[in-house]
Amino acid sequence: MGGPTGSVVSAETLRDEIVNILLESEGPVSGEEISRRLGVSRAAIWKHIKALRAEGYEIQSSTKVGYTLARLTDLLLPREITRGLSTRQIGRRVYHFDETPSTNDVAKNLARSGAPHGTVVVAERQTGGRGRLGRAWQSPEGGIWMSIVLRPKIEPRMAAGLTLALGYAVARAVSLACGLSAKLKWPNDVFIHGKKAVGVLTEISAEMDSVNYVVAGIGINANVDVSGYEFTATSLSAELGRRIDRAALARAVLKEVEDAHEVFVSKGLVAMISDITRMSCTVGSRVEVKTPEGVRSGLAVGIDEDGALLVKEDGGEVRRFLSGDVTIGSSQNLHQ
Ligand code: BT5
């Protein structure tokens, strides 16, 4: 679209600008004023207002006084995520879908074709949401289904540590943004009051000695009704008794992921272990760990510098697990 100055401005940018003008204004803004400030015709402004309404923005209009923004959209549109985002790189580029099979697949394709560190893919619904080991992940409307492309300069053997650092970042974001006591279940599930509210699927592409990219897939049951699920789960809205601001939580997650990624890459997991252990509901509990080699059980006594879970088996021997499926039994409260 060409403006009167001859510059070419995308429809997306114009809509961003219109939302900003309406947000900043204390009262209604006339079509004429928006048209003058953006250098496009009033007819074009009207067309963009209609498009914004279709995206879920509640914009009132009166022929005498102009336009008023009564309510922002509830969709996780890029402009809603990036407004007020305080990160340097993560979330500076956001791809939004109403529906896609899996945001991790989209992010992996983008990463393969050179998408920069911090690229984000988000969807309102996933039709083929994935968990680990081929398991399905329920992804109806109201959740945050998001994948982040990361390009850490690390060796592939550090992947388990990064997985744990990412889980910690998401748990911290949920705690800070929602005021909930979120716990990290090793390696990267987030539990609230003993039920799973968030799952993280970390997928890695690596050579022998370097990582090409990591896709961190984060699934948050934000405003989701989980009562019909045949497994035990919870959502943030169920825990809080109200709907949450998904864009604000998405921003908090991006910020915490950026911070955790930076600490991990520059100082290693060792700099985060005490914080991670404090947030863990696994350490201090009796656990069963399922691995391809079989099931082992014992008391989870700690997490080491590689991100491995340390389990003291009933025979007294301490084993380390770099991956595996953990079931938590009774807590022995070792934190005190
Ligand atoms: C996970 O797997 O917890 C990782 C989930 C990652 C989902 C995100 S959403 C964005 C991105 N795109 C994707 O396609 N995936 C990522 P896992 O630990 O394997 O847990 C899967 C198990 O959790 C299932 O077998 C169910 O028992 C349970 N489950 C499925 N959907 C759930 C949900 N919405 N909330 C809580 N539990 C769920």
Short mmCIF file of C-alpha atoms and ligand atoms in Angstrom, two decimals:
data_model
loop_
_atom_site.label_atom_id
_atom_site.label_comp_id
_atom_site.label_asym_id
_atom_site.label_seq_id
_atom_site.Cartn_x
_atom_site.Cartn_y
_atom_site.Cartn_z
CA MET A 1 0.00 0.00 0.00
CA GLY A 2 1.46 3.40 -0.93
CA GLY A 3 0.95 6.39 1.37
CA PRO A 4 0.92 10.02 0.13
CA THR A 5 4.61 10.35 0.96
CA GLY A 6 5.35 7.51 -1.43
CA SER A 7 6.53 5.16 1.30
CA VAL A 8 5.17 1.64 1.39
CA VAL A 9 3.66 0.64 4.72
CA SER A 10 2.25 -2.83 5.30
CA ALA A 11 -1.36 -3.31 6.38
CA GLU A 12 0.02 -5.01 9.51
CA THR A 13 2.10 -1.97 10.46
CA LEU A 14 -0.84 0.37 9.88
CA ARG A 15 -3.06 -1.76 12.13
CA ASP A 16 -0.35 -1.77 14.80
CA GLU A 17 -0.25 2.03 14.57
CA ILE A 18 -4.04 2.39 14.73
CA VAL A 19 -4.19 0.22 17.87
CA ASN A 20 -1.37 2.29 19.42
CA ILE A 21 -3.11 5.60 18.63
CA LEU A 22 -6.39 4.37 20.13
CA LEU A 23 -4.61 2.96 23.20
CA GLU A 24 -2.72 6.19 23.87
CA SER A 25 -5.73 8.45 23.46
CA GLU A 26 -7.80 9.33 26.51
CA GLY A 27 -11.01 9.80 24.54
CA PRO A 28 -12.35 9.01 21.05
CA VAL A 29 -10.11 9.76 18.05
CA SER A 30 -11.62 10.94 14.78
CA GLY A 31 -11.05 9.07 11.53
CA GLU A 32 -9.71 12.30 10.14
CA GLU A 33 -7.01 12.58 12.80
CA ILE A 34 -5.89 8.95 12.39
CA SER A 35 -5.85 9.45 8.62
CA ARG A 36 -3.70 12.59 8.98
CA ARG A 37 -1.27 11.01 11.46
CA LEU A 38 -0.74 7.87 9.39
CA GLY A 39 -0.87 9.54 5.97
CA VAL A 40 -3.55 7.26 4.51
CA SER A 41 -7.13 7.92 3.41
CA ARG A 42 -10.11 7.81 5.77
CA ALA A 43 -11.57 5.01 3.67
CA ALA A 44 -8.39 3.00 4.28
CA ILE A 45 -8.62 3.68 8.03
CA TRP A 46 -12.21 2.43 8.02
CA LYS A 47 -11.12 -0.75 6.22
CA HIS A 48 -8.39 -1.40 8.83
CA ILE A 49 -10.81 -0.73 11.70
CA LYS A 50 -13.11 -3.39 10.23
CA ALA A 51 -10.17 -5.81 9.96
CA LEU A 52 -9.18 -5.12 13.58
CA ARG A 53 -12.73 -5.83 14.72
CA ALA A 54 -12.58 -9.13 12.86
CA GLU A 55 -9.40 -9.88 14.86
CA GLY A 56 -11.40 -9.43 18.07
CA TYR A 57 -10.71 -5.80 19.01
CA GLU A 58 -13.81 -4.06 20.31
CA ILE A 59 -13.75 -0.66 18.62
CA GLN A 60 -16.74 1.63 19.02
CA SER A 61 -17.39 4.31 16.44
CA SER A 62 -19.55 7.38 16.40
CA THR A 63 -19.85 9.62 13.36
CA LYS A 64 -19.53 12.75 15.50
CA VAL A 65 -16.57 11.94 17.76
CA GLY A 66 -14.69 9.05 16.20
CA TYR A 67 -13.26 5.74 17.33
CA THR A 68 -12.82 4.35 20.86
CA LEU A 69 -11.00 1.14 21.76
CA ALA A 70 -13.29 -0.53 24.30
CA ARG A 71 -11.39 -3.82 24.61
CA LEU A 72 -8.25 -5.43 23.22
CA THR A 73 -8.48 -8.74 21.40
CA ASP A 74 -8.06 -11.94 23.37
CA LEU A 75 -6.02 -13.52 20.55
CA LEU A 76 -2.26 -13.96 20.97
CA LEU A 77 -1.51 -11.71 18.01
CA PRO A 78 2.12 -10.65 17.52
CA ARG A 79 1.32 -7.02 18.36
CA GLU A 80 -0.30 -8.06 21.64
CA ILE A 81 2.74 -10.14 22.63
CA THR A 82 5.37 -7.62 21.58
CA ARG A 83 3.71 -4.56 23.15
CA GLY A 84 5.67 -3.99 26.37
CA LEU A 85 7.98 -6.95 25.76
CA SER A 86 11.26 -6.36 27.57
CA THR A 87 13.46 -8.97 25.90
CA ARG A 88 16.34 -8.22 23.55
CA GLN A 89 15.94 -11.05 21.04
CA ILE A 90 13.32 -13.58 22.11
CA GLY A 91 9.87 -12.81 20.73
CA ARG A 92 11.00 -9.97 18.51
CA ARG A 93 9.61 -11.99 15.60
CA VAL A 94 6.31 -13.78 16.21
CA TYR A 95 4.34 -15.98 13.77
CA HIS A 96 0.70 -16.43 14.75
CA PHE A 97 -1.71 -19.16 13.59
CA ASP A 98 -5.38 -19.67 14.38
CA GLU A 99 -4.77 -23.36 13.92
CA THR A 100 -1.79 -25.55 13.03
CA PRO A 101 -0.92 -29.21 13.67
CA SER A 102 2.04 -28.38 15.95
CA THR A 103 3.89 -25.11 16.56
CA ASN A 104 7.07 -27.17 17.12
CA ASP A 105 6.88 -28.42 13.52
CA VAL A 106 6.43 -24.89 12.17
CA ALA A 107 9.32 -23.65 14.33
CA LYS A 108 11.59 -26.50 13.20
CA ASN A 109 10.87 -25.67 9.54
CA LEU A 110 11.61 -22.00 10.20
CA ALA A 111 14.82 -22.91 12.05
CA ARG A 112 15.95 -25.14 9.16
CA SER A 113 15.48 -22.24 6.78
CA GLY A 114 17.57 -19.91 8.95
CA ALA A 115 15.11 -18.22 11.36
CA PRO A 116 17.10 -16.23 13.92
CA HIS A 117 17.48 -16.96 17.64
CA GLY A 118 14.33 -15.97 19.48
CA THR A 119 11.81 -16.53 16.66
CA VAL A 120 8.43 -17.47 18.17
CA VAL A 121 5.50 -19.45 16.75
CA VAL A 122 2.17 -19.34 18.54
CA ALA A 123 -1.22 -20.91 17.77
CA GLU A 124 -4.72 -20.56 19.20
CA ARG A 125 -5.30 -24.30 18.64
CA GLN A 126 -3.16 -27.27 17.67
CA THR A 127 -4.70 -30.20 15.81
CA GLY A 128 -1.70 -32.49 16.34
CA GLY A 129 -0.10 -31.17 19.53
CA ARG A 130 2.74 -33.47 20.62
CA GLY A 131 4.21 -34.49 23.94
CA ARG A 132 7.34 -36.57 24.44
CA LEU A 133 7.75 -40.12 23.10
CA GLY A 134 4.94 -39.71 20.55
CA ARG A 135 2.30 -38.86 23.17
CA ALA A 136 -0.54 -36.48 22.29
CA TRP A 137 -0.93 -33.03 23.83
CA GLN A 138 -4.43 -31.54 24.15
CA SER A 139 -4.36 -28.04 22.67
CA PRO A 140 -7.82 -26.43 22.53
CA GLU A 141 -8.55 -22.70 22.35
CA GLY A 142 -7.64 -20.72 25.46
CA GLY A 143 -4.18 -22.24 26.01
CA ILE A 144 -0.78 -20.87 25.11
CA TRP A 145 0.76 -23.20 22.51
CA MET A 146 4.09 -21.67 21.71
CA SER A 147 7.49 -22.67 20.29
CA ILE A 148 10.73 -20.71 20.52
CA VAL A 149 13.72 -21.16 18.21
CA LEU A 150 16.95 -20.97 20.22
CA ARG A 151 20.49 -21.03 18.88
CA PRO A 152 22.69 -21.66 21.92
CA LYS A 153 26.43 -22.06 21.38
CA ILE A 154 26.69 -25.27 23.38
CA GLU A 155 27.76 -28.85 22.92
CA PRO A 156 25.01 -31.44 22.37
CA ARG A 157 25.84 -33.13 25.72
CA MET A 158 24.55 -29.97 27.45
CA ALA A 159 21.02 -30.48 26.07
CA ALA A 160 19.66 -32.12 29.23
CA GLY A 161 20.76 -29.12 31.26
CA LEU A 162 19.15 -26.69 28.84
CA THR A 163 15.89 -28.67 28.96
CA LEU A 164 15.85 -28.29 32.73
CA ALA A 165 16.74 -24.58 32.57
CA LEU A 166 13.82 -24.01 30.17
CA GLY A 167 11.37 -25.81 32.45
CA TYR A 168 12.60 -23.69 35.35
CA ALA A 169 12.10 -20.49 33.31
CA VAL A 170 8.50 -21.39 32.49
CA ALA A 171 7.68 -22.36 36.08
CA ARG A 172 9.15 -19.07 37.28
CA ALA A 173 7.12 -17.09 34.73
CA VAL A 174 3.88 -18.79 35.81
CA SER A 175 4.70 -18.08 39.48
CA LEU A 176 5.57 -14.42 38.88
CA ALA A 177 2.86 -13.54 36.35
CA CYS A 178 -0.03 -15.40 38.00
CA GLY A 179 0.98 -15.42 41.67
CA LEU A 180 0.63 -19.21 41.76
CA SER A 181 2.93 -21.63 43.49
CA ALA A 182 4.23 -23.45 40.42
CA LYS A 183 6.53 -26.42 40.95
CA LEU A 184 8.95 -27.95 38.50
CA LYS A 185 8.64 -31.68 37.98
CA TRP A 186 11.96 -32.93 36.61
CA PRO A 187 12.86 -32.34 33.90
CA ASN A 188 10.41 -29.76 32.62
CA ASP A 189 6.76 -30.13 33.54
CA VAL A 190 5.09 -27.46 35.65
CA PHE A 191 2.73 -28.66 38.37
CA ILE A 192 0.30 -26.63 40.46
CA HIS A 193 -1.15 -28.24 43.59
CA GLY A 194 0.03 -31.63 42.37
CA LYS A 195 -1.47 -31.41 38.88
CA LYS A 196 0.16 -30.75 35.53
CA ALA A 197 -0.58 -27.29 34.09
CA VAL A 198 2.31 -26.94 31.63
CA GLY A 199 4.38 -29.28 29.48
CA VAL A 200 7.58 -28.48 27.62
CA LEU A 201 8.86 -30.41 24.60
CA THR A 202 12.47 -29.57 23.74
CA GLU A 203 13.66 -30.74 20.33
CA ILE A 204 17.27 -30.44 19.25
CA SER A 205 19.13 -30.55 15.96
CA ALA A 206 22.85 -31.12 16.45
CA GLU A 207 26.07 -32.19 14.78
CA MET A 208 28.72 -34.25 16.60
CA ASP A 209 30.06 -31.30 18.57
CA SER A 210 27.66 -28.39 18.08
CA VAL A 211 23.98 -27.59 18.31
CA ASN A 212 22.29 -26.21 15.18
CA TYR A 213 19.12 -25.14 16.90
CA VAL A 214 16.80 -25.99 19.76
CA VAL A 215 13.03 -25.67 19.55
CA ALA A 216 11.43 -25.16 22.96
CA GLY A 217 7.73 -26.08 22.67
CA ILE A 218 5.74 -24.77 25.60
CA GLY A 219 2.13 -25.78 26.25
CA ILE A 220 0.31 -23.87 28.99
CA ASN A 221 -3.26 -24.68 30.04
CA ALA A 222 -4.12 -21.04 30.55
CA ASN A 223 -7.88 -20.47 30.12
CA VAL A 224 -8.72 -24.08 29.42
CA ASP A 225 -11.41 -26.34 30.85
CA VAL A 226 -9.57 -29.57 31.67
CA SER A 227 -12.44 -31.24 33.55
CA GLY A 228 -13.20 -33.67 30.70
CA TYR A 229 -9.63 -34.97 30.31
CA GLU A 230 -9.09 -38.62 31.12
CA PHE A 231 -5.76 -37.84 32.81
CA THR A 232 -5.10 -35.59 35.80
CA ALA A 233 -4.40 -32.00 34.79
CA THR A 234 -5.20 -28.45 35.80
CA SER A 235 -5.31 -25.02 34.19
CA LEU A 236 -4.30 -21.59 35.43
CA SER A 237 -7.89 -20.32 35.17
CA ALA A 238 -9.12 -23.28 37.24
CA GLU A 239 -6.48 -22.62 39.91
CA LEU A 240 -7.14 -18.87 40.03
CA GLY A 241 -10.91 -18.90 39.53
CA ARG A 242 -10.62 -16.30 36.77
CA ARG A 243 -9.34 -15.98 33.21
CA ILE A 244 -5.76 -14.84 32.84
CA ASP A 245 -4.22 -12.34 30.43
CA ARG A 246 -2.54 -14.75 28.01
CA ALA A 247 -0.44 -12.10 26.24
CA ALA A 248 1.00 -10.88 29.55
CA LEU A 249 1.89 -14.44 30.56
CA ALA A 250 3.42 -15.14 27.13
CA ARG A 251 5.62 -12.05 27.60
CA ALA A 252 6.68 -13.20 31.06
CA VAL A 253 7.60 -16.62 29.64
CA LEU A 254 9.69 -15.05 26.85
CA LYS A 255 11.51 -12.84 29.34
CA GLU A 256 12.27 -15.69 31.76
CA VAL A 257 13.38 -17.96 28.90
CA GLU A 258 15.74 -15.27 27.63
CA ASP A 259 17.23 -14.74 31.09
CA ALA A 260 17.58 -18.47 31.83
CA HIS A 261 19.09 -19.12 28.39
CA GLU A 262 21.67 -16.39 28.94
CA VAL A 263 22.69 -17.63 32.38
CA PHE A 264 22.85 -21.20 31.10
CA VAL A 265 25.03 -20.36 28.09
CA SER A 266 27.38 -18.02 29.95
CA LYS A 267 27.70 -19.71 33.35
CA GLY A 268 26.25 -23.19 32.95
CA LEU A 269 23.55 -25.02 34.86
CA VAL A 270 25.69 -24.94 38.00
CA ALA A 271 24.71 -21.26 38.46
CA MET A 272 21.02 -22.21 38.51
CA ILE A 273 20.93 -25.48 40.43
CA SER A 274 19.97 -24.11 43.84
CA ASP A 275 17.09 -22.05 42.35
CA ILE A 276 15.93 -25.02 40.29
CA THR A 277 16.09 -27.37 43.28
CA ARG A 278 14.08 -24.92 45.38
CA MET A 279 11.34 -24.91 42.74
CA SER A 280 11.39 -28.67 42.27
CA CYS A 281 8.65 -30.98 43.52
CA THR A 282 10.74 -33.99 42.48
CA VAL A 283 13.78 -33.55 44.70
CA GLY A 284 12.87 -34.81 48.15
CA SER A 285 10.17 -37.18 46.90
CA ARG A 286 10.07 -40.89 46.28
CA VAL A 287 10.13 -41.44 42.54
CA GLU A 288 9.82 -44.10 39.91
CA VAL A 289 11.91 -43.45 36.81
CA LYS A 290 10.97 -45.25 33.59
CA THR A 291 13.84 -45.57 31.16
CA PRO A 292 14.27 -47.73 28.06
CA GLU A 293 16.33 -50.06 30.30
CA GLY A 294 13.56 -50.54 32.85
CA VAL A 295 11.91 -48.96 35.89
CA ARG A 296 13.99 -47.88 38.91
CA SER A 297 12.71 -46.42 42.15
CA GLY A 298 14.10 -44.58 45.13
CA LEU A 299 14.38 -41.19 46.76
CA ALA A 300 15.22 -38.22 44.50
CA VAL A 301 18.06 -36.52 46.35
CA GLY A 302 19.25 -33.87 43.93
CA ILE A 303 20.07 -32.60 40.46
CA ASP A 304 23.66 -32.50 39.22
CA GLU A 305 25.55 -30.01 37.02
CA ASP A 306 24.52 -31.83 33.83
CA GLY A 307 20.83 -31.66 34.76
CA ALA A 308 20.68 -35.34 35.72
CA LEU A 309 18.29 -36.45 38.45
CA LEU A 310 20.06 -38.20 41.33
CA VAL A 311 18.06 -41.02 42.85
CA LYS A 312 19.12 -42.95 45.95
CA GLU A 313 17.88 -46.47 45.35
CA ASP A 314 16.55 -48.61 48.14
CA GLY A 315 19.78 -50.60 48.13
CA GLY A 316 21.62 -47.38 48.98
CA GLU A 317 23.28 -46.69 45.63
CA VAL A 318 22.82 -43.25 43.99
CA ARG A 319 22.00 -43.41 40.28
CA ARG A 320 21.91 -40.54 37.82
CA PHE A 321 19.26 -40.20 35.11
CA LEU A 322 19.77 -37.79 32.23
CA SER A 323 16.33 -38.51 30.82
CA GLY A 324 13.31 -40.60 31.69
CA ASP A 325 9.69 -40.46 32.76
CA VAL A 326 9.23 -39.76 36.44
CA THR A 327 6.28 -40.63 38.65
CA ILE A 328 6.29 -38.94 42.01
CA GLY A 329 5.31 -40.90 45.14
CA SER A 330 5.11 -39.67 48.73
CA SER A 331 7.14 -36.63 49.72
CA GLN A 332 9.81 -36.96 52.38
CA ASN A 333 10.30 -33.26 52.75
CA LEU A 334 14.05 -32.95 52.54
CA HIS A 335 13.85 -29.20 52.04
CA GLN A 336 13.63 -28.29 55.70
C1 BT5 B 1 4.78 -32.84 27.49
O1 BT5 B 1 4.85 -34.14 27.06
O2 BT5 B 1 4.41 -32.51 28.58
C2 BT5 B 1 5.18 -31.82 26.45
C3 BT5 B 1 4.02 -31.02 25.93
C4 BT5 B 1 4.47 -29.91 25.00
C5 BT5 B 1 3.32 -29.22 24.33
C6 BT5 B 1 3.77 -28.05 23.51
S1 BT5 B 1 2.47 -27.05 22.95
C7 BT5 B 1 3.48 -26.20 21.88
C8 BT5 B 1 4.40 -27.23 21.26
N1 BT5 B 1 3.80 -27.87 20.10
C9 BT5 B 1 3.62 -29.19 20.30
O3 BT5 B 1 3.14 -29.98 19.44
N2 BT5 B 1 4.04 -29.53 21.53
C10 BT5 B 1 4.57 -28.40 22.25
P1 BT5 B 1 4.70 -35.42 27.99
O4 BT5 B 1 5.57 -35.28 29.20
O5 BT5 B 1 4.97 -36.57 27.08
O6 BT5 B 1 3.21 -35.42 28.47
C11 BT5 B 1 2.16 -35.88 27.66
C12 BT5 B 1 1.08 -36.44 28.58
O7 BT5 B 1 0.49 -35.38 29.34
C13 BT5 B 1 -0.07 -37.09 27.81
O8 BT5 B 1 0.17 -38.46 27.60
C14 BT5 B 1 -1.26 -36.85 28.74
O9 BT5 B 1 -1.29 -37.83 29.77
C15 BT5 B 1 -0.91 -35.53 29.41
N3 BT5 B 1 -1.50 -34.38 28.70
C16 BT5 B 1 -1.88 -34.26 27.40
N4 BT5 B 1 -2.35 -33.04 27.14
C17 BT5 B 1 -2.27 -32.35 28.31
C18 BT5 B 1 -2.61 -31.03 28.70
N5 BT5 B 1 -3.10 -30.13 27.84
N6 BT5 B 1 -2.38 -30.67 29.99
C19 BT5 B 1 -1.88 -31.54 30.91
N7 BT5 B 1 -1.55 -32.81 30.58
C20 BT5 B 1 -1.73 -33.21 29.30
#
